[in-house]
Tab-separated table of C-alpha atoms and ligand atoms in Angstrom:
chain	number	residue	atom	x	y	z
C	855	MET	CA	-0.064	-0.033	-0.122
C	856	PRO	CA	1.379	3.461	-0.923
C	857	THR	CA	2.225	5.877	1.748
C	858	LEU	CA	2.258	9.920	1.207
C	859	GLY	CA	5.151	11.715	2.367
C	860	VAL	CA	7.629	10.066	0.105
C	861	LYS	CA	9.308	12.567	-2.385
C	862	VAL	CA	9.010	11.343	-6.232
C	863	LYS	CA	12.396	10.681	-7.216
C	864	GLU	CA	12.128	10.313	-10.950
C	865	PRO	CA	11.613	13.203	-12.966
C	866	VAL	CA	8.130	13.565	-14.851
C	867	THR	CA	6.174	15.556	-17.165
C	868	PHE	CA	2.401	15.571	-16.493
C	869	VAL	CA	0.337	16.120	-19.364
C	870	ILE	CA	-3.426	17.273	-19.106
C	871	PHE	CA	-5.920	16.727	-21.826
C	872	GLY	CA	-8.758	18.492	-20.957
C	873	ALA	CA	-6.729	21.277	-18.878
C	874	THR	CA	-9.194	24.014	-19.223
C	875	GLY	CA	-12.052	21.988	-17.718
C	876	ASP	CA	-13.583	21.945	-14.188
C	877	LEU	CA	-11.480	18.570	-12.872
C	878	THR	CA	-8.358	20.374	-13.442
C	879	ARG	CA	-9.244	23.370	-12.023
C	880	ARG	CA	-11.010	22.116	-8.884
C	881	LYS	CA	-9.066	18.851	-8.103
C	882	LEU	CA	-5.810	18.199	-10.254
C	883	LEU	CA	-3.995	21.431	-10.130
C	884	PRO	CA	-5.166	21.980	-6.538
C	885	ALA	CA	-3.743	18.359	-5.572
C	886	LEU	CA	-0.416	18.985	-7.830
C	887	TYR	CA	0.157	22.447	-6.111
C	888	THR	CA	-0.350	20.919	-2.330
C	889	LEU	CA	2.131	18.186	-3.594
C	890	PHE	CA	4.498	20.577	-4.619
C	891	ARG	CA	4.288	22.645	-1.503
C	892	ASP	CA	4.591	19.477	0.504
C	893	ASN	CA	8.090	19.006	-1.735
C	894	ALA	CA	6.575	15.519	-2.515
C	895	LEU	CA	7.537	16.236	-6.325
C	896	PRO	CA	10.570	15.400	-8.092
C	897	GLU	CA	13.041	18.124	-8.260
C	898	ALA	CA	12.521	18.195	-12.203
C	899	PHE	CA	8.841	17.978	-13.142
C	900	ASP	CA	6.646	19.899	-15.773
C	901	ILE	CA	2.847	20.539	-16.234
C	902	ILE	CA	1.922	20.632	-19.785
C	903	GLY	CA	-1.839	21.710	-20.269
C	904	PHE	CA	-3.323	20.593	-23.456
C	905	ALA	CA	-6.844	21.964	-24.372
C	906	ARG	CA	-8.420	23.567	-27.430
C	907	ARG	CA	-9.033	27.260	-25.795
C	908	LYS	CA	-7.077	30.344	-26.906
C	909	HIS	CA	-4.402	30.570	-24.145
C	910	ASP	CA	-0.406	31.086	-23.930
C	911	ASP	CA	1.685	29.804	-21.457
C	912	ARG	CA	1.142	33.277	-19.383
C	913	SER	CA	-3.145	33.391	-19.532
C	914	PHE	CA	-2.890	29.866	-18.657
C	915	CYS	CA	-0.807	30.097	-15.568
C	916	GLU	CA	-3.384	32.974	-14.519
C	917	LEU	CA	-6.283	30.789	-15.178
C	918	MET	CA	-4.667	28.136	-12.854
C	919	GLN	CA	-3.452	30.589	-10.379
C	920	ASP	CA	-7.387	31.746	-9.966
C	921	ALA	CA	-8.193	28.142	-9.848
C	922	LEU	CA	-5.398	27.299	-6.851
C	923	ARG	CA	-6.886	30.695	-5.001
C	924	GLU	CA	-10.102	29.168	-5.053
C	925	HIS	CA	-9.708	25.555	-4.695
C	926	SER	CA	-6.252	24.929	-2.974
C	927	ARG	CA	-6.776	23.470	0.610
C	928	THR	CA	-2.882	24.680	0.821
C	929	PRO	CA	-2.563	28.189	1.549
C	930	VAL	CA	-1.475	30.345	-1.504
C	931	ASP	CA	0.603	32.856	-1.461
C	932	ASP	CA	2.208	34.963	-4.604
C	933	ALA	CA	5.742	33.641	-4.243
C	934	SER	CA	4.983	29.999	-4.396
C	935	LEU	CA	2.501	30.444	-6.911
C	936	ALA	CA	5.195	32.053	-9.314
C	937	GLU	CA	7.332	29.507	-8.363
C	938	PHE	CA	4.683	26.576	-9.214
C	939	CYS	CA	3.627	28.624	-12.467
C	940	SER	CA	7.502	28.427	-13.824
C	941	HIS	CA	6.892	24.454	-14.147
C	942	LEU	CA	3.632	24.963	-15.960
C	943	SER	CA	3.142	25.781	-19.929
C	944	TYR	CA	0.280	25.446	-22.494
C	945	HIS	CA	-0.049	23.516	-25.268
C	946	ARG	CA	-2.917	24.406	-27.504
C	947	GLY	CA	-4.340	21.632	-29.668
C	948	ASP	CA	-7.731	19.483	-30.617
C	949	LEU	CA	-7.778	16.234	-29.868
C	950	SER	CA	-8.542	15.459	-33.507
C	951	ASP	CA	-5.751	17.063	-34.845
C	952	PRO	CA	-2.684	14.884	-35.768
C	953	ALA	CA	-0.268	17.877	-35.963
C	954	ALA	CA	-1.010	18.940	-32.083
C	955	PHE	CA	0.238	15.872	-30.804
C	956	LYS	CA	3.036	15.821	-33.212
C	957	THR	CA	4.137	19.129	-31.974
C	958	LEU	CA	3.561	17.951	-28.539
C	959	ASN	CA	6.206	15.235	-29.314
C	960	GLU	CA	8.702	17.436	-30.719
C	961	ARG	CA	8.626	19.183	-26.965
C	962	PHE	CA	9.754	16.052	-25.416
C	963	ASN	CA	12.492	15.476	-28.114
C	964	GLY	CA	13.648	18.986	-28.901
C	965	ASN	CA	13.870	20.217	-25.262
C	966	ASP	CA	16.385	18.572	-23.184
C	967	SER	CA	14.950	20.448	-20.087
C	968	LEU	CA	11.408	18.346	-20.128
C	969	PRO	CA	11.661	15.335	-18.179
C	970	ALA	CA	11.459	12.299	-20.528
C	971	ASN	CA	9.187	10.299	-18.167
C	972	ARG	CA	5.511	11.127	-18.864
C	973	LEU	CA	2.269	11.007	-17.231
C	974	PHE	CA	-0.871	11.872	-19.364
C	975	TYR	CA	-4.037	12.685	-17.819
C	976	LEU	CA	-7.259	12.134	-19.878
C	977	SER	CA	-9.583	14.501	-17.976
C	978	ILE	CA	-11.808	14.250	-21.228
C	979	ALA	CA	-15.347	12.609	-22.088
C	980	ALA	CA	-15.265	8.770	-22.420
C	981	ASP	CA	-15.843	9.069	-25.935
C	982	LEU	CA	-12.960	10.941	-26.539
C	983	VAL	CA	-10.180	8.448	-25.263
C	984	GLU	CA	-10.217	6.265	-27.813
C	985	GLN	CA	-9.145	9.279	-30.402
C	986	THR	CA	-6.860	10.688	-28.017
C	987	VAL	CA	-4.611	7.443	-27.321
C	988	SER	CA	-4.759	6.533	-31.010
C	989	GLN	CA	-3.139	9.953	-31.543
C	990	MET	CA	-0.449	9.741	-28.907
C	991	HIS	CA	0.413	6.417	-30.288
C	992	ALA	CA	0.543	7.846	-33.927
C	993	ALA	CA	2.694	10.789	-32.923
C	994	GLU	CA	4.946	8.439	-30.966
C	995	LEU	CA	4.524	9.646	-27.610
C	996	ILE	CA	4.081	6.246	-25.792
C	997	THR	CA	7.139	4.968	-24.743
C	998	GLN	CA	7.546	1.032	-24.181
C	999	PRO	CA	6.236	-0.665	-21.336
C	1000	LYS	CA	8.273	-1.025	-18.343
C	1001	ALA	CA	11.137	0.622	-19.750
C	1002	SER	CA	12.563	4.178	-19.200
C	1003	PRO	CA	11.750	6.722	-19.929
C	1004	TRP	CA	8.255	5.354	-18.728
C	1005	THR	CA	4.566	6.561	-20.164
C	1006	ARG	CA	1.516	6.212	-17.869
C	1007	VAL	CA	-2.022	7.037	-18.903
C	1008	VAL	CA	-4.474	7.924	-16.314
C	1009	VAL	CA	-7.910	7.703	-17.443
C	1010	GLU	CA	-10.668	9.343	-15.638
C	1011	LYS	CA	-14.175	7.932	-14.927
C	1012	PRO	CA	-17.010	6.579	-16.002
C	1013	PHE	CA	-14.845	4.153	-18.315
C	1014	GLY	CA	-17.177	3.443	-21.206
C	1015	GLY	CA	-20.905	3.963	-20.897
C	1016	ASP	CA	-21.616	-0.030	-20.589
C	1017	LEU	CA	-20.208	-3.415	-20.596
C	1018	GLN	CA	-19.770	-3.264	-24.449
C	1019	SER	CA	-18.242	0.186	-24.591
C	1020	ALA	CA	-15.708	-0.583	-21.900
C	1021	GLN	CA	-14.752	-3.820	-23.288
C	1022	VAL	CA	-14.281	-1.695	-26.768
C	1023	LEU	CA	-12.411	0.955	-24.780
C	1024	ASN	CA	-10.210	-1.778	-22.937
C	1025	GLN	CA	-9.142	-3.410	-26.492
C	1026	ILE	CA	-8.294	0.107	-27.852
C	1027	LEU	CA	-6.291	0.851	-25.004
C	1028	LEU	CA	-4.512	-2.219	-24.564
C	1029	THR	CA	-3.693	-1.889	-28.500
C	1030	HIS	CA	-1.339	0.742	-27.734
C	1031	LEU	CA	-0.422	0.463	-23.838
C	1032	ASP	CA	0.237	-2.325	-21.683
C	1033	GLU	CA	-2.060	-3.065	-18.841
C	1034	SER	CA	0.953	-2.037	-16.565
C	1035	GLN	CA	0.748	1.778	-18.172
C	1036	ILE	CA	-2.881	2.207	-17.628
C	1037	TYR	CA	-4.475	3.858	-14.159
C	1038	ARG	CA	-8.142	3.693	-14.267
C	1039	ILE	CA	-8.488	6.250	-11.612
C	1040	ASP	CA	-11.773	6.089	-8.978
C	1041	HIS	CA	-11.012	8.713	-6.572
C	1042	TYR	CA	-12.849	7.043	-3.908
C	1043	LEU	CA	-10.040	4.900	-3.634
C	1044	GLY	CA	-7.605	7.477	-2.423
C	1045	LYS	CA	-9.963	8.508	0.399
C	1046	GLU	CA	-8.504	8.015	3.780
C	1047	THR	CA	-10.944	6.355	5.519
C	1048	VAL	CA	-11.764	3.880	2.541
C	1049	GLN	CA	-7.972	2.878	2.761
C	1050	ASN	CA	-8.498	2.628	6.599
C	1051	ILE	CA	-11.243	-0.242	6.250
C	1052	LEU	CA	-8.638	-2.353	5.314
C	1053	SER	CA	-6.372	-1.536	8.221
C	1054	PHE	CA	-9.463	-1.578	10.624
C	1055	ARG	CA	-10.504	-4.844	9.057
C	1056	PHE	CA	-7.310	-6.754	8.827
C	1057	ALA	CA	-5.044	-5.326	11.252
C	1058	ASN	CA	-7.772	-6.150	14.111
C	1059	THR	CA	-8.216	-9.510	16.051
C	1060	ILE	CA	-11.925	-8.699	17.079
C	1061	PHE	CA	-13.849	-7.195	13.916
C	1062	GLU	CA	-13.041	-10.079	11.018
C	1063	PRO	CA	-14.580	-12.790	12.778
C	1064	VAL	CA	-17.589	-11.299	13.023
C	1065	PHE	CA	-17.713	-9.719	9.392
C	1066	ASN	CA	-20.031	-12.674	7.638
C	1067	ARG	CA	-23.483	-13.870	7.607
C	1068	THR	CA	-23.590	-15.167	10.800
C	1069	TYR	CA	-23.409	-11.933	12.665
C	1070	VAL	CA	-24.448	-9.404	10.217
C	1071	ASP	CA	-27.868	-8.480	9.379
C	1072	HIS	CA	-27.292	-6.186	6.292
C	1073	ILE	CA	-24.775	-3.485	5.021
C	1074	GLU	CA	-25.609	-0.363	4.012
C	1075	ILE	CA	-24.189	2.128	1.677
C	1076	THR	CA	-24.800	5.867	1.236
C	1077	ALA	CA	-23.296	8.549	-0.672
C	1078	ALA	CA	-25.601	11.371	-0.521
C	1079	GLU	CA	-25.005	14.893	-1.821
C	1080	THR	CA	-26.353	18.209	-1.813
C	1081	ALA	CA	-24.983	19.150	-4.983
C	1082	GLY	CA	-27.114	19.380	-8.320
C	1083	MET	CA	-25.804	20.488	-11.726
C	1084	GLU	CA	-23.365	23.494	-10.773
C	1085	SER	CA	-20.644	24.381	-12.734
C	1086	GLY	CA	-22.341	23.287	-16.345
C	1087	ARG	CA	-22.353	19.309	-15.099
C	1088	GLY	CA	-25.805	18.713	-16.398
C	1089	ALA	CA	-24.407	17.791	-20.012
C	1090	PHE	CA	-22.322	15.142	-18.666
C	1091	TYR	CA	-24.793	14.050	-15.920
C	1092	ASP	CA	-27.741	13.817	-18.089
C	1093	ARG	CA	-25.730	11.508	-20.309
C	1094	THR	CA	-24.806	9.510	-17.130
C	1095	GLY	CA	-27.182	9.054	-14.332
C	1096	ALA	CA	-26.634	8.370	-10.775
C	1097	LEU	CA	-26.207	4.334	-11.702
C	1098	ARG	CA	-23.139	4.780	-14.030
C	1099	ASP	CA	-21.783	8.018	-12.374
C	1100	MET	CA	-21.600	6.943	-8.667
C	1101	VAL	CA	-22.771	3.013	-8.214
C	1102	ALA	CA	-21.197	1.489	-11.012
C	1103	ASN	CA	-17.792	2.959	-9.517
C	1104	HIS	CA	-17.564	4.599	-6.253
C	1105	LEU	CA	-20.277	2.581	-4.629
C	1106	PHE	CA	-19.001	-0.758	-5.877
C	1107	GLN	CA	-15.423	-0.062	-4.791
C	1108	LEU	CA	-16.289	0.794	-1.288
C	1109	LEU	CA	-18.289	-2.416	-1.388
C	1110	CYS	CA	-14.953	-4.597	-2.443
C	1111	PHE	CA	-13.180	-3.117	0.180
C	1112	VAL	CA	-15.737	-3.861	2.926
C	1113	THR	CA	-16.901	-7.153	2.046
C	1114	MET	CA	-13.504	-8.944	0.509
C	1115	GLU	CA	-11.613	-11.382	1.686
C	1116	PRO	CA	-8.196	-11.013	3.315
C	1117	PRO	CA	-5.536	-10.252	0.455
C	1118	ASP	CA	-2.374	-12.415	0.548
C	1119	GLY	CA	-0.393	-8.679	0.271
C	1120	LEU	CA	-0.769	-5.133	0.230
C	1121	ASP	CA	0.374	-4.831	-3.397
C	1122	ALA	CA	-1.938	-4.282	-6.395
C	1123	ARG	CA	-1.974	-7.610	-7.456
C	1124	ALA	CA	-3.255	-8.992	-4.183
C	1125	ILE	CA	-5.858	-6.311	-3.577
C	1126	ARG	CA	-7.284	-6.361	-7.097
C	1127	ALA	CA	-7.572	-10.134	-6.983
C	1128	GLU	CA	-9.948	-10.098	-3.879
C	1129	LYS	CA	-11.773	-7.311	-5.394
C	1130	ILE	CA	-12.766	-9.010	-8.613
C	1131	LYS	CA	-13.770	-11.958	-6.745
C	1132	ILE	CA	-16.537	-9.694	-5.033
C	1133	LEU	CA	-17.558	-8.126	-8.352
C	1134	HIS	CA	-18.085	-11.496	-10.012
C	1135	ALA	CA	-20.412	-12.753	-7.085
C	1136	LEU	CA	-22.170	-9.301	-6.662
C	1137	ARG	CA	-25.923	-9.517	-7.818
C	1138	PRO	CA	-29.166	-7.518	-7.780
C	1139	ALA	CA	-31.318	-9.208	-5.096
C	1140	ALA	CA	-34.624	-10.818	-6.413
C	1141	ALA	CA	-37.357	-8.571	-6.154
C	1142	LEU	CA	-39.931	-9.632	-3.461
C	1143	PRO	CA	-43.670	-8.786	-3.029
C	1144	GLY	CA	-43.524	-5.369	-2.062
C	1145	HIS	CA	-40.168	-5.046	-1.943
C	1146	PRO	CA	-38.592	-4.288	-5.278
C	1147	ALA	CA	-34.607	-4.760	-5.636
C	1148	GLY	CA	-34.176	-1.242	-6.764
C	1149	CYS	CA	-35.964	2.413	-7.198
C	1150	PHE	CA	-34.640	5.300	-9.317
C	1151	GLY	CA	-35.846	8.980	-8.683
C	1152	GLN	CA	-35.423	12.672	-10.062
C	1153	TYR	CA	-35.412	15.719	-8.120
C	1154	THR	CA	-38.193	18.379	-8.446
C	1155	GLY	CA	-37.623	21.996	-7.860
C	1156	GLY	CA	-38.731	24.110	-4.681
C	1157	ASP	CA	-36.880	26.393	-2.263
C	1158	GLY	CA	-34.888	28.183	-5.153
C	1159	VAL	CA	-33.499	25.058	-6.394
C	1160	PRO	CA	-34.298	24.316	-10.028
C	1161	ALA	CA	-35.968	20.661	-10.900
C	1162	PHE	CA	-33.267	18.409	-12.529
C	1163	ARG	CA	-35.088	18.982	-16.001
C	1164	GLU	CA	-34.783	22.835	-15.578
C	1165	GLU	CA	-31.089	22.539	-14.846
C	1166	ASP	CA	-28.555	24.105	-17.161
C	1167	ARG	CA	-27.829	21.666	-20.111
C	1168	VAL	CA	-30.354	19.126	-19.110
C	1169	ALA	CA	-33.103	18.082	-21.560
C	1170	PRO	CA	-36.516	19.255	-20.507
C	1171	ASP	CA	-37.947	15.927	-20.658
C	1172	SER	CA	-34.908	13.808	-19.470
C	1173	THR	CA	-35.620	10.634	-17.770
C	1174	THR	CA	-32.194	10.182	-16.440
C	1175	GLU	CA	-31.915	9.100	-12.788
C	1176	THR	CA	-30.327	11.404	-10.172
C	1177	PHE	CA	-30.964	9.022	-7.395
C	1178	ALA	CA	-30.723	5.501	-6.945
C	1179	ALA	CA	-31.414	2.926	-4.178
C	1180	LEU	CA	-30.484	-0.816	-4.513
C	1181	ARG	CA	-30.956	-4.277	-3.000
C	1182	MET	CA	-27.836	-6.128	-3.536
C	1183	GLU	CA	-26.370	-9.653	-2.915
C	1184	ILE	CA	-23.142	-11.229	-2.638
C	1185	ASN	CA	-23.609	-14.705	-3.801
C	1186	ASN	CA	-20.516	-16.297	-2.006
C	1187	TRP	CA	-19.852	-18.264	1.235
C	1188	ARG	CA	-19.131	-15.261	3.435
C	1189	TRP	CA	-21.932	-13.023	2.622
C	1190	ALA	CA	-24.707	-15.336	0.973
C	1191	SER	CA	-28.298	-13.908	1.766
C	1192	VAL	CA	-26.811	-10.744	3.570
C	1193	PRO	CA	-28.742	-7.664	2.042
C	1194	ILE	CA	-26.391	-4.941	0.663
C	1195	TYR	CA	-28.302	-1.599	0.220
C	1196	LEU	CA	-26.912	1.001	-1.811
C	1197	ARG	CA	-28.076	4.478	-2.091
C	1198	THR	CA	-26.710	7.571	-3.575
C	1199	GLY	CA	-28.637	10.924	-4.889
C	1200	LYS	CA	-27.946	14.445	-5.630
C	1201	ARG	CA	-29.927	17.378	-3.852
C	1202	MET	CA	-30.191	15.426	-0.510
C	1203	PRO	CA	-30.380	17.062	2.763
C	1204	LYS	CA	-26.855	16.676	3.622
C	1205	LYS	CA	-23.413	15.604	1.963
C	1206	SER	CA	-22.514	12.297	3.676
C	1207	THR	CA	-20.509	9.445	2.333
C	1208	GLU	CA	-20.558	6.214	4.724
C	1209	ILE	CA	-20.900	2.569	5.383
C	1210	ALA	CA	-23.263	1.373	7.900
C	1211	ILE	CA	-22.735	-2.605	8.618
C	1212	GLN	CA	-25.572	-3.720	11.135
C	1213	PHE	CA	-25.359	-6.959	13.151
C	1214	ARG	CA	-27.676	-9.262	14.181
C	1215	ILE	CA	-29.812	-8.398	17.249
C	1216	PRO	CA	-28.960	-10.866	20.057
C	1217	ALA	CA	-30.528	-14.357	19.702
C	1218	MET	CA	-31.958	-14.063	23.229
C	1219	GLN	CA	-34.197	-11.030	24.063
C	1220	LEU	CA	-33.101	-10.910	27.454
C	1221	PHE	CA	-34.070	-7.526	28.119
C	1222	GLN	CA	-37.664	-7.536	26.878
C	1223	HIS	CA	-38.548	-9.031	29.673
C	1224	VAL	CA	-37.115	-6.965	32.346
C	1225	ALA	CA	-39.352	-5.228	34.873
C	1226	CYS	CA	-37.871	-2.412	36.757
C	1227	ALA	CA	-39.358	-2.100	40.331
C	1228	GLY	CA	-42.799	-1.996	39.502
C	1229	ASP	CA	-42.072	-0.141	36.452
C	1230	VAL	CA	-41.646	-0.968	33.049
C	1231	CYS	CA	-38.019	-0.389	31.625
C	1232	ASP	CA	-37.983	1.923	28.552
C	1233	LEU	CA	-36.543	-0.639	26.131
C	1234	THR	CA	-36.932	1.630	23.202
C	1235	GLY	CA	-33.337	2.354	23.173
C	1236	VAL	CA	-31.801	-1.280	22.758
C	1237	LYS	CA	-30.756	-1.172	19.109
C	1238	PRO	CA	-28.628	-3.620	17.068
C	1239	ASN	CA	-24.783	-3.038	17.169
C	1240	THR	CA	-23.847	-0.833	14.134
C	1241	LEU	CA	-20.427	-0.090	12.807
C	1242	ILE	CA	-19.990	2.736	10.916
C	1243	PHE	CA	-17.343	3.917	8.483
C	1244	ARG	CA	-17.748	7.609	7.756
C	1245	ILE	CA	-15.925	8.274	4.582
C	1246	GLN	CA	-16.966	11.945	4.558
C	1247	PRO	CA	-17.594	14.622	6.370
C	1248	ASP	CA	-16.233	14.090	9.689
C	1249	GLU	CA	-14.136	11.154	8.627
C	1250	GLY	CA	-13.943	8.298	11.452
C	1251	ILE	CA	-15.172	4.983	12.341
C	1252	PHE	CA	-18.074	4.297	15.085
C	1253	LEU	CA	-19.604	1.665	16.696
C	1254	GLN	CA	-23.005	1.647	18.191
C	1255	VAL	CA	-23.315	-0.683	21.176
C	1256	SER	CA	-26.032	-0.909	23.964
C	1257	ALA	CA	-25.076	-0.021	27.486
C	1258	LYS	CA	-26.879	0.293	30.949
C	1259	ARG	CA	-28.012	3.941	31.395
C	1260	PRO	CA	-26.983	5.038	35.265
C	1261	SER	CA	-29.989	4.613	37.403
C	1262	MET	CA	-31.508	2.485	39.593
C	1263	GLN	CA	-33.739	0.961	37.057
C	1264	LEU	CA	-32.434	-1.483	34.245
C	1265	VAL	CA	-32.788	0.841	31.159
C	1266	VAL	CA	-30.190	-0.087	27.935
C	1267	GLU	CA	-29.692	2.792	25.600
C	1268	GLY	CA	-27.583	3.141	22.529
C	1269	VAL	CA	-24.191	4.546	22.905
C	1270	ASP	CA	-21.238	5.585	20.426
C	1271	MET	CA	-17.852	4.361	20.844
C	1272	ASP	CA	-16.246	6.955	18.451
C	1273	PHE	CA	-12.785	7.472	16.654
C	1274	SER	CA	-12.953	10.575	15.026
C	1275	TYR	CA	-9.614	11.648	12.794
C	1276	SER	CA	-9.829	15.078	13.478
C	1277	GLU	CA	-10.024	14.446	17.104
C	1278	LYS	CA	-7.198	11.773	17.191
C	1279	TRP	CA	-4.676	13.739	14.575
C	1280	ASN	CA	-6.045	17.220	14.479
C	1281	LYS	CA	-4.705	17.557	10.906
C	1282	GLU	CA	-6.474	17.944	7.649
C	1283	LEU	CA	-6.648	14.618	5.596
C	1284	PRO	CA	-4.976	14.423	2.161
C	1285	GLU	CA	-7.279	14.986	-0.746
C	1286	ALA	CA	-8.029	11.749	-2.730
C	1287	TYR	CA	-6.238	13.179	-5.944
C	1288	GLU	CA	-3.071	14.162	-4.170
C	1289	ARG	CA	-2.436	10.587	-3.342
C	1290	LEU	CA	-3.758	8.918	-6.441
C	1291	LEU	CA	-1.467	11.296	-8.462
C	1292	LEU	CA	1.587	10.726	-6.233
C	1293	ASP	CA	0.985	6.828	-6.727
C	1294	ALA	CA	0.698	7.442	-10.405
C	1295	MET	CA	3.863	9.124	-10.476
C	1296	ARG	CA	5.516	6.634	-8.636
C	1297	GLY	CA	3.924	3.690	-10.598
C	1298	ASP	CA	1.689	2.139	-7.753
C	1299	SER	CA	-1.486	0.859	-9.096
C	1300	THR	CA	-2.936	-0.731	-6.081
C	1301	LEU	CA	-5.440	2.251	-5.664
C	1302	PHE	CA	-6.494	1.920	-9.719
C	1303	THR	CA	-8.882	-0.268	-11.306
C	1304	ARG	CA	-8.024	-2.968	-13.507
C	1305	SER	CA	-9.545	-3.705	-16.792
C	1306	ASP	CA	-11.383	-6.738	-15.506
C	1307	GLU	CA	-12.584	-4.849	-12.493
C	1308	VAL	CA	-14.113	-2.378	-15.042
C	1309	GLU	CA	-16.050	-4.788	-16.952
C	1310	ALA	CA	-17.432	-7.018	-13.923
C	1311	GLU	CA	-18.565	-3.713	-12.708
C	1312	TRP	CA	-20.544	-3.016	-15.895
C	1313	THR	CA	-21.780	-6.548	-16.040
C	1314	VAL	CA	-23.472	-5.856	-12.405
C	1315	ILE	CA	-24.731	-2.809	-13.743
C	1316	GLU	CA	-26.459	-4.809	-16.650
C	1317	ALA	CA	-27.895	-7.231	-14.224
C	1318	ILE	CA	-29.143	-4.328	-12.214
C	1319	ARG	CA	-30.941	-2.506	-15.435
C	1320	ASN	CA	-32.714	-5.681	-15.969
C	1321	ALA	CA	-33.914	-6.683	-12.816
C	1322	THR	CA	-35.278	-2.891	-12.404
C	1323	LYS	CA	-36.495	-2.155	-15.760
C	1324	ASP	CA	-39.981	-2.015	-14.866
C	1325	GLN	CA	-39.532	0.295	-12.116
C	1326	PRO	CA	-40.889	3.678	-13.068
C	1327	LEU	CA	-38.797	7.023	-11.918
C	1328	ALA	CA	-40.037	8.070	-8.918
C	1329	PRO	CA	-39.890	12.000	-8.106
C	1330	TYR	CA	-38.477	13.385	-5.125
C	1331	ALA	CA	-38.289	16.625	-3.537
C	1332	ALA	CA	-35.037	18.648	-3.516
C	1333	GLY	CA	-33.619	18.683	-0.047
C	1334	SER	CA	-35.245	15.339	1.033
C	1335	TRP	CA	-33.747	11.751	1.319
C	1336	GLY	CA	-35.154	10.469	-2.207
C	1337	PRO	CA	-38.648	9.388	-3.290
C	1338	PRO	CA	-40.999	7.415	-0.642
C	1339	GLU	CA	-40.909	4.366	-3.172
C	1340	ALA	CA	-37.160	3.789	-2.310
C	1341	ASP	CA	-37.736	2.942	1.613
C	1342	ALA	CA	-39.688	-0.605	-0.133
C	1343	VAL	CA	-36.289	-1.781	-1.222
C	1344	MET	CA	-35.450	-2.221	2.357
C	1345	LEU	CA	-36.575	-5.114	3.811
C	1346	SER	CA	-36.500	-4.436	7.382
C	1347	SER	CA	-35.606	-1.230	9.361
C	1348	GLY	CA	-35.567	2.229	7.315
C	1349	TRP	CA	-32.747	3.697	5.844
C	1350	LYS	CA	-30.071	5.531	8.156
C	1351	ASN	CA	-31.135	9.301	7.537
C	1352	GLU	CA	-28.712	10.863	9.567
Q	448	LIG	C1	-17.669	11.891	-9.380
Q	448	LIG	C2	-19.139	12.129	-9.481
Q	448	LIG	O1	-17.017	11.031	-9.613
Q	448	LIG	O2	-18.063	12.127	-7.975
Q	448	LIG	C3	-19.809	13.562	-8.977
Q	448	LIG	O3	-18.971	12.115	-11.166
Q	448	LIG	C4	-19.894	13.632	-7.678
Q	448	LIG	O4	-21.111	13.646	-9.727
Q	448	LIG	C5	-18.350	13.231	-7.126
Q	448	LIG	O5	-20.087	14.814	-7.399
Q	448	LIG	C6	-18.670	13.097	-5.588
Q	448	LIG	O6	-17.334	13.253	-5.128
Q	448	LIG	P1	-16.972	13.453	-3.727
Q	448	LIG	O7	-15.523	12.975	-3.502
Q	448	LIG	O8	-17.423	14.963	-3.768
Q	448	LIG	O9	-17.809	12.592	-2.776
């Protein structure tokens, strides 16, 4: 498993395709800037922004400085911004134009000061990836695999739009690149708590023995967002929807980390080998009377918030889901018949991503029969144990247990055992992109997704589509926890809405 705080030793040129886009401004440049300020980047590094818009080095630098002032978590000052900018340059070009790639290659060949190791970041729409990689190949920008200087290509999600397009994309990438050169990014894997799931499960003795169907009643994974279609995201999102945007990658990856078998090591091979087994065993649960396997919703407007169909660059008759709730199963020895609930949505009451593992209630209901000194005890507080991995915000791990309330009566109530990152370490956690960019520069692909994983993810999405094709799209009010119909997806207690 990679570690932060280690300086990248090899010189690198970082080329960003889609350099004037939202992701570059909000995430990539701020992450690179923080790494730069933390002295984690190599002595020799260059960042080339490749895009169509009219800029020169200077105006691109100004654009990026504005972005850093707005989005950097590391404090910015004029001197360090200027120093950072001395590593930045702009390469204007169209992805369909071979000449733009040729001149890019000439920069590597003609300029000795440009580091020859190259990391290409494809921050572009999925349907442009094929063209871009073919152009890179034709312009001889791609060096030999496992050789020096190296070439690595980071591909943003969603990787394809369905199983077939992902397979085609994999084939094309693998025509020009070796699997070891491809870094399919899922930024959830760079989040601190996600990685801590593995430490928590496998560095402690007490939890792993109860992580199975004998003790676990169900697992609930929620990724709720307050955001809607800000920053012109409507066009992308209307084509993509919650299932493909969040479930097919982020939620499935969280699910893999929390349910996979212990790996035989912490390297990419060992971890990916276990994750793929989960994805192969994952499937939508069968619909039961009154309990569909899934529910999809779309937000309506109100309170100054537009409905999804009124958002910028969204079709007024769009049927894209902005909310999904699913009941899944993992068909293996450890998890058979344990319901796994996945839920994600835009315009929810708060931003919250967490995994809640709810354990079974004790076999013997001892406390239901307790009478307290002529009085009846308040038993409503007895709750099943729940272990919560809070991914964001207030990252931490919480265990809910039942304890006797101090009094002369035997009253049992739920209490929390908390481990909160901010209380323990009182320092800001690294951003997911910082970790992942550093790993890509170091050649560590543990936290990136392999081709067969991506295809397995799409296979499950197709199974979900088939299993839920009769489910109508349910409206929900912006600022609510989704359509009321979603409650029926759950078999027992309601969703954890807090
Ligand atoms: C992205 C999705 O991958 O993740 C967005 O495309 C979503 O729609 C975002 O908003 C959520 O990321 P985070 O880190 O803010 O939870």
